[in-house]
Structures are given as structure tokens and as C-alpha cells.
PDB file of N, CA and C in Angstrom:
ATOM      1  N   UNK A   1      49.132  56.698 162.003  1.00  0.00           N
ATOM      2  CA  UNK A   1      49.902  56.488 163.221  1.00  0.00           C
ATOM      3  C   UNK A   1      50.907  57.611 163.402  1.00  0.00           C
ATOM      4  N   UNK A   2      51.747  57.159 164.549  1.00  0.00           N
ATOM      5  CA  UNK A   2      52.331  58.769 165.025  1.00  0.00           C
ATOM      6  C   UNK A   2      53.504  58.724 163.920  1.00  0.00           C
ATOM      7  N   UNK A   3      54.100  57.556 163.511  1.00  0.00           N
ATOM      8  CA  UNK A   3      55.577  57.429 162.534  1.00  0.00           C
ATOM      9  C   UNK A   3      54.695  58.374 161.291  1.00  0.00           C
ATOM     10  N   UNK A   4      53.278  57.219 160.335  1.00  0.00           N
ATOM     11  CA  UNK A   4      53.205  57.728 159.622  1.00  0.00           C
ATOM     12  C   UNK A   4      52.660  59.478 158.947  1.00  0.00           C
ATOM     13  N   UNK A   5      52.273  59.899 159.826  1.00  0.00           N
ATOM     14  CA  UNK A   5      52.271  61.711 160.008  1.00  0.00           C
ATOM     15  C   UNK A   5      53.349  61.990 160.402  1.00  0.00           C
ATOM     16  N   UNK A   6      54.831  61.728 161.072  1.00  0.00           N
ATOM     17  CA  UNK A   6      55.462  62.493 162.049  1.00  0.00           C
ATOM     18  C   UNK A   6      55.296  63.309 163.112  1.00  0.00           C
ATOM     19  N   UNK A   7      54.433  63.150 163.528  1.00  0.00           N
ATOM     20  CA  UNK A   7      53.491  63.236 165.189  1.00  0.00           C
ATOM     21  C   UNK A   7      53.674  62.783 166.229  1.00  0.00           C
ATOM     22  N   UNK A   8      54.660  63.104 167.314  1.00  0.00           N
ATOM     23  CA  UNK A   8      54.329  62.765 168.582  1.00  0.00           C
ATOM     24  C   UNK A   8      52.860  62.112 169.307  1.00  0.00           C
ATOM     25  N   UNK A   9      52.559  60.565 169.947  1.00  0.00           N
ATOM     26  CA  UNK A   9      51.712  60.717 169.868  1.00  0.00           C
ATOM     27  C   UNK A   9      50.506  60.783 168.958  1.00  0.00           C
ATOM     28  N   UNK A  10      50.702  61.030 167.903  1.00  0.00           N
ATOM     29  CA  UNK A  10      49.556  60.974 166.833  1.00  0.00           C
ATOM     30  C   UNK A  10      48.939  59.799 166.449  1.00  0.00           C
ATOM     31  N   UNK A  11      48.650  58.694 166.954  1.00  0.00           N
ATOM     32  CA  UNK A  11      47.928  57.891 166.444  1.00  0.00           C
ATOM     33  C   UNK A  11      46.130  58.408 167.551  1.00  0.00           C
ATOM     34  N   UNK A  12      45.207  58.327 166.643  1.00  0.00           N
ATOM     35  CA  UNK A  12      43.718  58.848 166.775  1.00  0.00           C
ATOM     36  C   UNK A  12      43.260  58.841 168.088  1.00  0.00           C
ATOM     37  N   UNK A  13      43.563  57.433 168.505  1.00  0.00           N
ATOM     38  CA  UNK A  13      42.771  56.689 169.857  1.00  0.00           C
ATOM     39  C   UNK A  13      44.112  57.263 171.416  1.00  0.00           C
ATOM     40  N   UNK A  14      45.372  57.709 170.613  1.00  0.00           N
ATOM     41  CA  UNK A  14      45.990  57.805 172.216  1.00  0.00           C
ATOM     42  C   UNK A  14      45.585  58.818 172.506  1.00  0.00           C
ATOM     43  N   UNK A  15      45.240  59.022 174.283  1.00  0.00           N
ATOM     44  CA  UNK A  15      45.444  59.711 175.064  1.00  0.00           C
ATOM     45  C   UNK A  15      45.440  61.054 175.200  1.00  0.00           C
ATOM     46  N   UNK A  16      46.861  60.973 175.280  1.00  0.00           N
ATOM     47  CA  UNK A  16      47.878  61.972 175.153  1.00  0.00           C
ATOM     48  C   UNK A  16      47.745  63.786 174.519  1.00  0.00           C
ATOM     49  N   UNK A  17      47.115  63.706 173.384  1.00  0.00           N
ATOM     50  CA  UNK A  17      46.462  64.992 172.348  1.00  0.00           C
ATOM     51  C   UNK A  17      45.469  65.338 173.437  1.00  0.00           C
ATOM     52  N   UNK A  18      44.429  64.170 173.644  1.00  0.00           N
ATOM     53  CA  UNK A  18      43.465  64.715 174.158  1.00  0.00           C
ATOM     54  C   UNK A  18      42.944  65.359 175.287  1.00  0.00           C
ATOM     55  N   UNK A  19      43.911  64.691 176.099  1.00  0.00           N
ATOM     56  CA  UNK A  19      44.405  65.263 178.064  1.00  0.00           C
ATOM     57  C   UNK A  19      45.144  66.505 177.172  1.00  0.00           C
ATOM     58  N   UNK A  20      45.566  66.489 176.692  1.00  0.00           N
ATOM     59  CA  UNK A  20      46.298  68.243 176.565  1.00  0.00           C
ATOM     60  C   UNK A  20      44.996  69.252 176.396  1.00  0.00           C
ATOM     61  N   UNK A  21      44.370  69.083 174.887  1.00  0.00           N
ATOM     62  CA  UNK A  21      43.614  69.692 174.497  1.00  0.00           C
ATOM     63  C   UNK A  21      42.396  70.143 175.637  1.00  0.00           C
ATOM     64  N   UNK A  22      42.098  68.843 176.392  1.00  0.00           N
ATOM     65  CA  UNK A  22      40.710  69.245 177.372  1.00  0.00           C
ATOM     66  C   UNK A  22      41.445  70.481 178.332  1.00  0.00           C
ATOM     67  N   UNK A  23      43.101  70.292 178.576  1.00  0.00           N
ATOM     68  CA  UNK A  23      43.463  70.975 179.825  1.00  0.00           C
ATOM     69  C   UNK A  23      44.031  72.450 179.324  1.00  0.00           C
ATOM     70  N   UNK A  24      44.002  72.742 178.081  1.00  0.00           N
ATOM     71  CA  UNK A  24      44.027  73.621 177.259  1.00  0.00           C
ATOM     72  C   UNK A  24      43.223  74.793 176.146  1.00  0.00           C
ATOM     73  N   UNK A  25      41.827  74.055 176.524  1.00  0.00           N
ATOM     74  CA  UNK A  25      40.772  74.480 176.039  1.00  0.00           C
ATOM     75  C   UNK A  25      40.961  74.313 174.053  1.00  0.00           C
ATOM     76  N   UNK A  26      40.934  72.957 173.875  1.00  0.00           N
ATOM     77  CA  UNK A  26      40.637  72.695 172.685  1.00  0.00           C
ATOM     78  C   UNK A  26      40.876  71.521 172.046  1.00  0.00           C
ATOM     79  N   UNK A  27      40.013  71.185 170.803  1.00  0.00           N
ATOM     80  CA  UNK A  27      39.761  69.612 170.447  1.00  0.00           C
ATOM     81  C   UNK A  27      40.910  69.423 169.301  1.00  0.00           C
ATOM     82  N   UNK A  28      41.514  67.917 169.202  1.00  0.00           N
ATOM     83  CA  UNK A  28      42.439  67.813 168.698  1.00  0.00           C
ATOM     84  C   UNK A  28      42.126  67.644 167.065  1.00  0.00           C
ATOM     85  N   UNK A  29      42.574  67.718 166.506  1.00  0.00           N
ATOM     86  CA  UNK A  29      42.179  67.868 165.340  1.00  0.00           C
ATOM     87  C   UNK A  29      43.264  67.135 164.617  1.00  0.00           C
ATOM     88  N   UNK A  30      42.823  65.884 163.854  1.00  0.00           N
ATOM     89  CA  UNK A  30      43.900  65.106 162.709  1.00  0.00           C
ATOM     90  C   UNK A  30      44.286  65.688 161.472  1.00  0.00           C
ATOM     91  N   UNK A  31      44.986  64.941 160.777  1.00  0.00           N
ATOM     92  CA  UNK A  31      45.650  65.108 159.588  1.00  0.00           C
ATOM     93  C   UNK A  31      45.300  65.713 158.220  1.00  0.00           C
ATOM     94  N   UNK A  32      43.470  65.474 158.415  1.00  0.00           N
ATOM     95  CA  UNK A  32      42.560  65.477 157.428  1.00  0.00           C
ATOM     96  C   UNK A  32      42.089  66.592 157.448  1.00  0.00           C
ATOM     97  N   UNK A  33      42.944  68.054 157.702  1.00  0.00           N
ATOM     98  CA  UNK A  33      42.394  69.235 158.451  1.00  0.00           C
ATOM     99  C   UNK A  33      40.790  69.366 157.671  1.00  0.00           C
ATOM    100  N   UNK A  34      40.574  69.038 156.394  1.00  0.00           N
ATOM    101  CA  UNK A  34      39.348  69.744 155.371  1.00  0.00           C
ATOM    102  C   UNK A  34      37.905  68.777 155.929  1.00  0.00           C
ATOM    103  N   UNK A  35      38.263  67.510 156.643  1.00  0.00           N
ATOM    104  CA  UNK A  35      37.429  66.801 156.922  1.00  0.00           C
ATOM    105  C   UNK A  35      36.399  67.294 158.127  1.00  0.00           C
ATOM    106  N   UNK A  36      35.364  66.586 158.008  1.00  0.00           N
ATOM    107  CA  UNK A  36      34.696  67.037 159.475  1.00  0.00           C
ATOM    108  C   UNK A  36      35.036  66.793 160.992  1.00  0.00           C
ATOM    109  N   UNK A  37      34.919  67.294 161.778  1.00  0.00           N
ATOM    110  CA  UNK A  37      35.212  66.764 163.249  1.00  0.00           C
ATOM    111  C   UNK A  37      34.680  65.836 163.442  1.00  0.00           C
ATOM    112  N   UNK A  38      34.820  64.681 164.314  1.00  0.00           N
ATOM    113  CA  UNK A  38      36.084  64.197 164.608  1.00  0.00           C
ATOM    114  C   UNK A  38      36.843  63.469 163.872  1.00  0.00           C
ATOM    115  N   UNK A  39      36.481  62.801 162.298  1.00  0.00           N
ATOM    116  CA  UNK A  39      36.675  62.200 161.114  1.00  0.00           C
ATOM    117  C   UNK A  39      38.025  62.706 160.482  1.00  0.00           C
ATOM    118  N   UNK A  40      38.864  63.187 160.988  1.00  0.00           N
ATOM    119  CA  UNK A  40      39.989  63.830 160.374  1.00  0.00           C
ATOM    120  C   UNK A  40      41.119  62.908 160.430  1.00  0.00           C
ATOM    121  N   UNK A  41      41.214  61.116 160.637  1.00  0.00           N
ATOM    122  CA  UNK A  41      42.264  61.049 160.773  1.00  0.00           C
ATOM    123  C   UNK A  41      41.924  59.808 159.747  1.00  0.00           C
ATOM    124  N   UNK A  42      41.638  60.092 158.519  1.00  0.00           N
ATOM    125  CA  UNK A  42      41.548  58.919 157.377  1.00  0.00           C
ATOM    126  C   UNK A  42      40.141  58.045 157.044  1.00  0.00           C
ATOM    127  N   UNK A  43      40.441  56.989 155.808  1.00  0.00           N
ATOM    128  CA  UNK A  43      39.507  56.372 156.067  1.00  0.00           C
ATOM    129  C   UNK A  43      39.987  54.435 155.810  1.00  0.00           C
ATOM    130  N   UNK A  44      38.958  54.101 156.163  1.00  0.00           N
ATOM    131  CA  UNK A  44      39.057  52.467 156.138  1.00  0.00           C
ATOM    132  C   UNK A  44      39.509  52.178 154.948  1.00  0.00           C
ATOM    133  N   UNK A  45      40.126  50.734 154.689  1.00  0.00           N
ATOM    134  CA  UNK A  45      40.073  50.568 153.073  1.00  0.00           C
ATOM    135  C   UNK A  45      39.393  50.682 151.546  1.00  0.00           C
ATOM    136  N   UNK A  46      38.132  50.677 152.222  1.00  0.00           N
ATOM    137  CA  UNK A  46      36.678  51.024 151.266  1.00  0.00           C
ATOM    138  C   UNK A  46      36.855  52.105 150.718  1.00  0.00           C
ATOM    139  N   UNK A  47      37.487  53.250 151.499  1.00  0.00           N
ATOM    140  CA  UNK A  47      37.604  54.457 150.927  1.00  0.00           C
ATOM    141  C   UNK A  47      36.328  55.014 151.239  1.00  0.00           C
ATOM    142  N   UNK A  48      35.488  55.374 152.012  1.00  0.00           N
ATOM    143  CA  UNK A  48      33.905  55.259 152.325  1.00  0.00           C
ATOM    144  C   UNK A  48      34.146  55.709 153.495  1.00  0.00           C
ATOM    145  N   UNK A  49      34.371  55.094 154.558  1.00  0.00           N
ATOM    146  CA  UNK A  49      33.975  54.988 155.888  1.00  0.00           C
ATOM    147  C   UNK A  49      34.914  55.313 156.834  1.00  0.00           C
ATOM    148  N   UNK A  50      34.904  56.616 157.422  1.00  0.00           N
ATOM    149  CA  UNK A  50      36.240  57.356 158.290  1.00  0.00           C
ATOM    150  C   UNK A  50      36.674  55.915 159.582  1.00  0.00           C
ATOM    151  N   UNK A  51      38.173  56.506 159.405  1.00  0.00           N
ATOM    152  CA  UNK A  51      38.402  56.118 160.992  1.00  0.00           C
ATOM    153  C   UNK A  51      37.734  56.274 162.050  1.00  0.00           C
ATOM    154  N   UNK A  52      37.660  55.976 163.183  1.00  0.00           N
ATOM    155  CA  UNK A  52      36.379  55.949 164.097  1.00  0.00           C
ATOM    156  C   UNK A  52      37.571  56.875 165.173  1.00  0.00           C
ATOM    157  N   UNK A  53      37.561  57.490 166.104  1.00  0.00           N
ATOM    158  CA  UNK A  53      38.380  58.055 167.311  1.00  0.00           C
ATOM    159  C   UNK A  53      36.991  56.879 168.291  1.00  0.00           C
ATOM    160  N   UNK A  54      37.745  56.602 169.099  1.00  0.00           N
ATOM    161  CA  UNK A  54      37.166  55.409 170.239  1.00  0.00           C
ATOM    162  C   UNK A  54      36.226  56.622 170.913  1.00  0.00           C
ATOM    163  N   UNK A  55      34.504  56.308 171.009  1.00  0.00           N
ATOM    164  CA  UNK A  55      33.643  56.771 171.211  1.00  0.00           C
ATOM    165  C   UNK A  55      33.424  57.294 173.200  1.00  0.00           C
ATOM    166  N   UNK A  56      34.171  56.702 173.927  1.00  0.00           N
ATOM    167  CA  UNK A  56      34.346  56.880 175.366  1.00  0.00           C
ATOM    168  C   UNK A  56      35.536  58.084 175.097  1.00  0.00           C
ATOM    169  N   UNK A  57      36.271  58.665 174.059  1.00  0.00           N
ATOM    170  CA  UNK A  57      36.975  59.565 174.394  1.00  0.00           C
ATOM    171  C   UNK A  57      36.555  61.108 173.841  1.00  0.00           C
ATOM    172  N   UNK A  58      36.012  61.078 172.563  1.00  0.00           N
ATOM    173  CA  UNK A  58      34.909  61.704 172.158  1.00  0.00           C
ATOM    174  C   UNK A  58      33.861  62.307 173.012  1.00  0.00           C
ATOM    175  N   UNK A  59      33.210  61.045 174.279  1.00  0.00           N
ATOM    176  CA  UNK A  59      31.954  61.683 174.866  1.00  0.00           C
ATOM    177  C   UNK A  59      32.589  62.178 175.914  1.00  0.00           C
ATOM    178  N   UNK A  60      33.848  61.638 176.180  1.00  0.00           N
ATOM    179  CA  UNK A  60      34.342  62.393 177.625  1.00  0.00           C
ATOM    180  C   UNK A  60      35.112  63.981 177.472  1.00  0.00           C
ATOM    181  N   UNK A  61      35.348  64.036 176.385  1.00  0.00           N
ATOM    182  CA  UNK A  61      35.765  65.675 175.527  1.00  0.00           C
ATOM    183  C   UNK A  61      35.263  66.970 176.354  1.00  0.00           C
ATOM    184  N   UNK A  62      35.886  67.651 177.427  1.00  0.00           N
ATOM    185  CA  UNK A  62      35.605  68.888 178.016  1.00  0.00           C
ATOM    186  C   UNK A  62      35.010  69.884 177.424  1.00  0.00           C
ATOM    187  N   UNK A  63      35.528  70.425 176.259  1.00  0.00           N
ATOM    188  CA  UNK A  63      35.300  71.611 175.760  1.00  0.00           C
ATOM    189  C   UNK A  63      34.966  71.645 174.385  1.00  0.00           C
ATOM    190  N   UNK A  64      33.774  70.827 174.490  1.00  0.00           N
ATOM    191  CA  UNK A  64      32.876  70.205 173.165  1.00  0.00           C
ATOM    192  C   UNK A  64      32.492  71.436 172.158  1.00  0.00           C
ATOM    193  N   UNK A  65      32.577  72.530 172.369  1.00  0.00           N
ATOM    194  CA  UNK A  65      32.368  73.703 171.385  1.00  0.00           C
ATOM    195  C   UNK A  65      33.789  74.420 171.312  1.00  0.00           C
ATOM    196  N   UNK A  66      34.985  73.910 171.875  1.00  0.00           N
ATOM    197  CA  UNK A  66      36.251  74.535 171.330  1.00  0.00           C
ATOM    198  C   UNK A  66      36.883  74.314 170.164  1.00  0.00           C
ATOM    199  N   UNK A  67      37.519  75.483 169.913  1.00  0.00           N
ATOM    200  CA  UNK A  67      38.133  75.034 168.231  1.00  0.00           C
ATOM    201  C   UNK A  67      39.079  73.869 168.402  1.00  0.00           C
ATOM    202  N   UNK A  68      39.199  73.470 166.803  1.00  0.00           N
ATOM    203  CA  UNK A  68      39.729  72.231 166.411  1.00  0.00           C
ATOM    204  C   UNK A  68      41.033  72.535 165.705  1.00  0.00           C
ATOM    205  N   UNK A  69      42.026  71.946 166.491  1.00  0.00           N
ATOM    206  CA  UNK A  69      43.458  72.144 166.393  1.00  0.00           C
ATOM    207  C   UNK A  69      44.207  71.744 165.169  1.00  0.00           C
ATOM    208  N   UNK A  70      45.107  71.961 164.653  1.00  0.00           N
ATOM    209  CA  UNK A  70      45.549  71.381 163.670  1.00  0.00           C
ATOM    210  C   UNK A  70      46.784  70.588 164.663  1.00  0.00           C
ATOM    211  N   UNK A  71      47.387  69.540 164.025  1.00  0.00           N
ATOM    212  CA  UNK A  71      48.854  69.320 164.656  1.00  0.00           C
ATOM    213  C   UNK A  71      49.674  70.305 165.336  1.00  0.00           C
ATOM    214  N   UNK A  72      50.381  71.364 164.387  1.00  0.00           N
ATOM    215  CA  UNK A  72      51.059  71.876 164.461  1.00  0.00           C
ATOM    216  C   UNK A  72      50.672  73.012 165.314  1.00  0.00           C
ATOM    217  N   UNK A  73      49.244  73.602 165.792  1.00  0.00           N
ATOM    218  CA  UNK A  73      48.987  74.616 166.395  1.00  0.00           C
ATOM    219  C   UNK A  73      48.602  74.218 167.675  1.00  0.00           C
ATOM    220  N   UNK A  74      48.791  72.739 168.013  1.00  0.00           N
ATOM    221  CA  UNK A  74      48.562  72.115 168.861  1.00  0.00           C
ATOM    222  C   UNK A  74      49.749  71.846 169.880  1.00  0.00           C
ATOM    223  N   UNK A  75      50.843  71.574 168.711  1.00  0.00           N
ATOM    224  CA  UNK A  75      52.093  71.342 169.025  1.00  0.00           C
ATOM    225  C   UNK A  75      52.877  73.156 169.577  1.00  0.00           C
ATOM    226  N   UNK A  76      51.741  74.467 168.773  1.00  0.00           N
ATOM    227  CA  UNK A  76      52.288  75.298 169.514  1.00  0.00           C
ATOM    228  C   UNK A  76      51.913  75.473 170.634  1.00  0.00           C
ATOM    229  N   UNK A  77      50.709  75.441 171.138  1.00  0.00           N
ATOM    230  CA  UNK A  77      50.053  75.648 171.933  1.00  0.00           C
ATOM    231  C   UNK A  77      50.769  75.460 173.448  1.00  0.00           C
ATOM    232  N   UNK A  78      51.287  74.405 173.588  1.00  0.00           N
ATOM    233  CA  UNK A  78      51.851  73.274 174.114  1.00  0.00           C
ATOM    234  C   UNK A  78      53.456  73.951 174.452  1.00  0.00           C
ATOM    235  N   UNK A  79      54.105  74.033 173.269  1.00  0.00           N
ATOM    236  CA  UNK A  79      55.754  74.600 173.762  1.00  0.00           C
ATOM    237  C   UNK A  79      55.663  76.056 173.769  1.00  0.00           C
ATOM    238  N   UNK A  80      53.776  76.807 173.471  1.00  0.00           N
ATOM    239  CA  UNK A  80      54.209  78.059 174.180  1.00  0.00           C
ATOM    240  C   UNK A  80      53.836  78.637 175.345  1.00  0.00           C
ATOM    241  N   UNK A  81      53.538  77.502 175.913  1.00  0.00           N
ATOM    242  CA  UNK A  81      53.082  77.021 177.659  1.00  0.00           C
ATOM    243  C   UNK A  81      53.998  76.862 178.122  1.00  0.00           C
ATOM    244  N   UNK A  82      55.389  76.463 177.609  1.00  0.00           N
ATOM    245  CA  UNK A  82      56.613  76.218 178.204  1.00  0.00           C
ATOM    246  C   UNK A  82      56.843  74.862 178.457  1.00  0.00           C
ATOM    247  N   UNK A  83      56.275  74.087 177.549  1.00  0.00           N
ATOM    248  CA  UNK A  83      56.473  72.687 177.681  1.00  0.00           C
ATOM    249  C   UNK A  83      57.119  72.305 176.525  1.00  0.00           C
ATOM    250  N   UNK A  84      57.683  70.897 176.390  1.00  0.00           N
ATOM    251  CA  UNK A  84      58.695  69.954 175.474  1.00  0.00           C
ATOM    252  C   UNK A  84      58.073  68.848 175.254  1.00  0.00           C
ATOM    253  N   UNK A  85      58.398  68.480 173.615  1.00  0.00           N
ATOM    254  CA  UNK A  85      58.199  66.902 173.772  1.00  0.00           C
ATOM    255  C   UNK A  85      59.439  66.052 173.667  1.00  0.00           C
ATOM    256  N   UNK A  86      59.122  64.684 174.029  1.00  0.00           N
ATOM    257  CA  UNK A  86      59.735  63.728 173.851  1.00  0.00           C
ATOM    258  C   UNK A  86      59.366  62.375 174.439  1.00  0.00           C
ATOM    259  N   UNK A  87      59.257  61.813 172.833  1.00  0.00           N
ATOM    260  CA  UNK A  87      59.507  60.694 172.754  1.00  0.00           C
ATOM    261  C   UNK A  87      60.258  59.566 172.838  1.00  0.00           C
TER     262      UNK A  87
END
């Protein structure tokens, strides 16, 4: 979730990352940078089976061959567009 990363926004399924990234030319990329796309933001209790990102946001993804962001290069991307966050 967004508390437990310290992430604006950072929980998998919001929004928010992903309207940036499509309008920015690139896919958001979780916590798990070493993991595969889109599987980067943990796994279930089993320890087995990734978090899922909700499959209607995934297929609706603009720029399906753009690189995959880390947080923080995401977060530059963003304030060096001349934008702010807040929560």
C-alpha cells in the first residue's frame, strides 16, 4: 500500500500511476523492481503467487512496449514536467 512503501498513491490497483504513466509514455513499475512486469508489487501469503494489478487496467495500458518505471523515476518524471504531489 501507499503508507507501506512511502508512495504517493502506491497501492497496485489505483489509478493514479497509471493515468500518469499512459500520458507520459511509460508503465508503472512496483516495489519489486527485479520482478517481472506487471508482478512487481509482492506476493500473496503462500509466498508463490504475485499480487494480481486488476486485469481491465493492464489491458487498457497505452504504451504496452514502454519502459517500466521505478517509483522514484516515476516520481521524477512527473516533478520534471513541472508538476507536485500531494496528498
Amino acid at each position: 500500500t501507499s503508507h507501506e512503501h512511502s508512495q504517493y498513491y502506491g497501492f497496485r490497483n489505483n489509478a493514479f500511476w497509471w493515468i500518469v504513466g499512459d500520458a507520459f509514455g511509460f508503465r508503472r513499475g512496483g516495489p519489486n523492481v527485479d520482478e517481472k512486469w506487471p508482478h512487481q508489487w509482492g506476493y500473496r501469503k503462500d509466498a508463490v503467487t504475485p499480487l494480481a494489478v486488476r486485469r481491465d487496467i493492464v489491458d487498457n495500458i497505452l504504451h504496452k512496449a514502454a519502459p517500466v518505471l521505478t517509483y522514484a523515476q516515476q516520481l521524477a518524471v512527473l516533478t520534471d514536467a513541472g508538476y507536485c504531489m500531494w496528498d
